Amino acid sequence: MIALSKTLFTTNGWDLVTQTYSQKQAITDGSNFMIGNGYLGYRGTFAEDKKDAYVGCVVTDSWDNADDKWEELATVPNALYLNFKYLDKAFSMTGDIIDYKRTLQLKTGITSRHVLTKIKGVSFTIEEEKFASYANRNVVAMAYTLTANKEVTITVATGIDRDIWSINGNHFNRSETVVVNKDKGIVLTTKTYGDKLVVFEKTQGLDEPNKNTSEDEGYLNTYDVTLEADTPFTIHKYMIVTNSNDVSNPLQEAQSIYHQLTDYNKLKDAHIKAWEAIWYDMDVAIKGNQVDQVAVRFNLYHAIIATPVHKPLPIGARGLSCQAYQGAAFWDQEIFNLPMFLYTQPTIAKQLLIYRYHTLTGAKKKAKQLGFEGAYYAWISGKTGKELCPDFFFKDVITNRDIRNHFNDWQIHISPDIAYAINKYVTVTNDTQFLENYGAEMIFEITRFLVSRVVFKPRRNHYELLRVQGPDEYHENVDNNAFTNYQTKHTLEIALTLLETLREKQLNRIKQKIKLSKDEMTLWQDIDDKLYLPQPNLEGIIEQFDGYFNLESIVPAKDITKRLIHPQEYYGWPNGIAVFTQCLKQADVIQLLHMHPELFNETIVQTNFDYYEPRTLHFSSLSPSVY
Ligand code: IFM
């Protein structure tokens, strides 16, 4: 066993193993050990777990606003709930546990648990296995095998647990129950958009229930089961999820899947084959260091299961692991997720960009609302591209007052970041059809936005970008953030090159469609010629934004934490402890140098790395990988 952390191990560079159980770890374990298939994400929880263990199945394309503030993906009732009682004592992980091992096989996307426990003098072994099917993405399957060391009769309770984890409240207005054989289905209607989500259970291996409970009792059936001594007894359960955003009749679809599900092992074999094909394209093999190996595969695994492939939808910044970050796309999607697909499964990269094309109308609306032209993409983008980032989301924990952050209207680099990704996609794939049908139009609209956003400074005879927020989110309302300015220049150059290189007929069609005038294009050239680009100073350091060098330097950056009055204080705008210092939240100038290796030589890169790294707090998981 090779240790990955104090409690996590690997044996073979593929499996993530723990033998430590702690309720305090429920949030982290639930995310680390989760399963998913891009259609849904099922948290790493156990069959008997309830809401307090953060049980949740997050479903794509189910955005709903439960509390008038956070539009987020819904979590649906848990159709894999199952537990047993012996002599009225229910099994629990907090009971007498003699042996425990939990595994996530990154190779197959199958998670399992082995437990040996004693209840009232009888030893029970539980083998539980689950996977979010890649053969049928509407299905999560579970095999639950119980063995007792003597003949006993137990009571099994299983069904659909409605009381699930949802961070910002209940997302469903109505629900109705459907019964098929001894199993149940629920048709749920979301509050904001009235979407219908259907959740069905299918149970195999149990006879007739002795109690078929009502909706109010939580949709659970109970069964009396006699276990023969030392003889494994297996129950198969399937959770089926359908959505009216995918099919016109989600109930009919769920029922049809219900009837198709006959053989657990067949479904599992097809699932394993699908993962074999994924890894064939995407695995990164590292010789020697098994910790790095499993870390890379762990990251790939989570990025893969987070990515919807059934239709153009965003990759949530936290994938489908929970509702935090609203199941929505940030710049993470283009800059951090897309490249791994670009070089391995370019059709997925393309679909992510087509998703951005579908949100172009939303981006144009946002630009207009803020007084600009073209396409200003949502900082937090759901299905339609409407800005999902609320004005207020942090609290000043000392005054208890809401903080007005400006992620939604000042973090403008999201738009050129999308142009950057489009250009990269086309450069790598040479997919001119995509460029002509979608890419060029997006790039032109993004350029229009940037052009309407720059400010001309006559005495300096150049254009600047004022009042922005770069990747370092602790410094809002800054001028000429180097990252943003260079990304803007890059977009202008892509747009100007397209004007030269697109096939004439196609270019004219796009120009007509978006009413692109000659004057506009002349202005693009002028801005490209005269956009202010911060240059390395005499020591070779690029200033992150105007005035950054005048701020207090704290090295190492972590020393700043000593200034906290309250452990949960927000570090950034308008008055947090980082604002008047050089402490960065995450890679910013280094982000620029990472994305544009053509701009500066290695000495400049090294000099900036040495300067900025000690000043960086790495308080975003996007930061260490870039450094
Ligand atoms: O997009 C990131 C941002 O750069 C840092 N805060 C979290 C966001 C979502 O991951």
Coordinates of N, CA and C in Angstrom, one line a residue, residues 15 24 33 44 68 70 74 103-104 182 233 235 242 248 266 270 278 363 421 451 521 527 579 583 593 608:
D15 N -6.4 2.5 -7.8 CA -7.4 2.4 -6.8 C -7.2 3.4 -5.7
K24 N -16.9 12.9 10.4 CA -16.4 14.2 10.1 C -15.9 14.4 8.7
F33 N -14.9 10.1 -3.3 CA -15.3 8.8 -3.7 C -16.5 8.8 -4.6
G44 N -20.2 10.0 -2.9 CA -19.6 8.8 -2.3 C -20.2 8.6 -0.9
D68 N -34.5 32.2 -4.3 CA -34.4 33.5 -5.0 C -33.1 34.1 -5.1
W70 N -29.8 31.6 -5.4 CA -28.8 30.7 -6.0 C -29.6 29.8 -7.0
A74 N -30.4 20.7 -9.2 CA -31.2 20.1 -8.2 C -30.5 18.8 -7.8
T103 N -13.2 1.5 -1.4 CA -12.3 1.6 -2.6 C -13.1 2.4 -3.7
L104 N -12.3 3.2 -4.4 CA -12.8 3.8 -5.7 C -11.9 3.3 -6.8
K182 N -43.3 -3.9 -7.3 CA -43.2 -3.5 -5.9 C -42.3 -2.2 -5.8
F233 N -26.1 -13.2 0.3 CA -27.4 -12.9 -0.2 C -27.3 -11.5 -0.9
I235 N -28.7 -8.3 -3.1 CA -29.8 -7.4 -3.6 C -29.2 -6.5 -4.7
T242 N -34.6 10.5 -15.1 CA -34.9 11.1 -16.4 C -35.3 12.6 -16.2
S248 N -39.2 14.0 -24.1 CA -40.6 14.7 -24.0 C -41.4 14.0 -22.9
K266 N -24.4 -7.7 -16.8 CA -24.3 -7.2 -18.2 C -24.1 -5.7 -18.2
A270 N -20.7 -3.7 -19.6 CA -20.8 -2.6 -20.6 C -20.2 -1.3 -20.1
I278 N -12.5 5.1 -22.6 CA -12.1 6.4 -22.2 C -10.6 6.5 -21.8
A363 N -24.9 36.3 -23.4 CA -23.7 37.1 -23.3 C -23.9 38.5 -23.9
A421 N -9.7 29.9 -26.1 CA -10.0 28.4 -26.2 C -10.5 28.1 -27.6
V451 N -13.7 45.9 -27.3 CA -13.5 47.2 -28.0 C -14.4 48.3 -27.3
M521 N -14.2 47.5 -37.8 CA -13.0 46.8 -38.1 C -11.7 47.7 -38.1
I527 N -7.1 49.7 -32.0 CA -6.9 49.2 -30.6 C -5.8 48.2 -30.5
V579 N -6.3 43.1 0.4 CA -6.6 44.2 -0.6 C -5.4 45.2 -0.7
C583 N -0.5 40.3 -1.6 CA -0.8 38.9 -1.5 C -1.9 38.6 -2.6
L593 N 1.7 33.9 -18.2 CA 3.0 33.3 -18.8 C 2.8 31.9 -19.1
N608 N 9.6 36.1 -12.8 CA 8.3 36.4 -12.4 C 7.8 35.3 -11.4

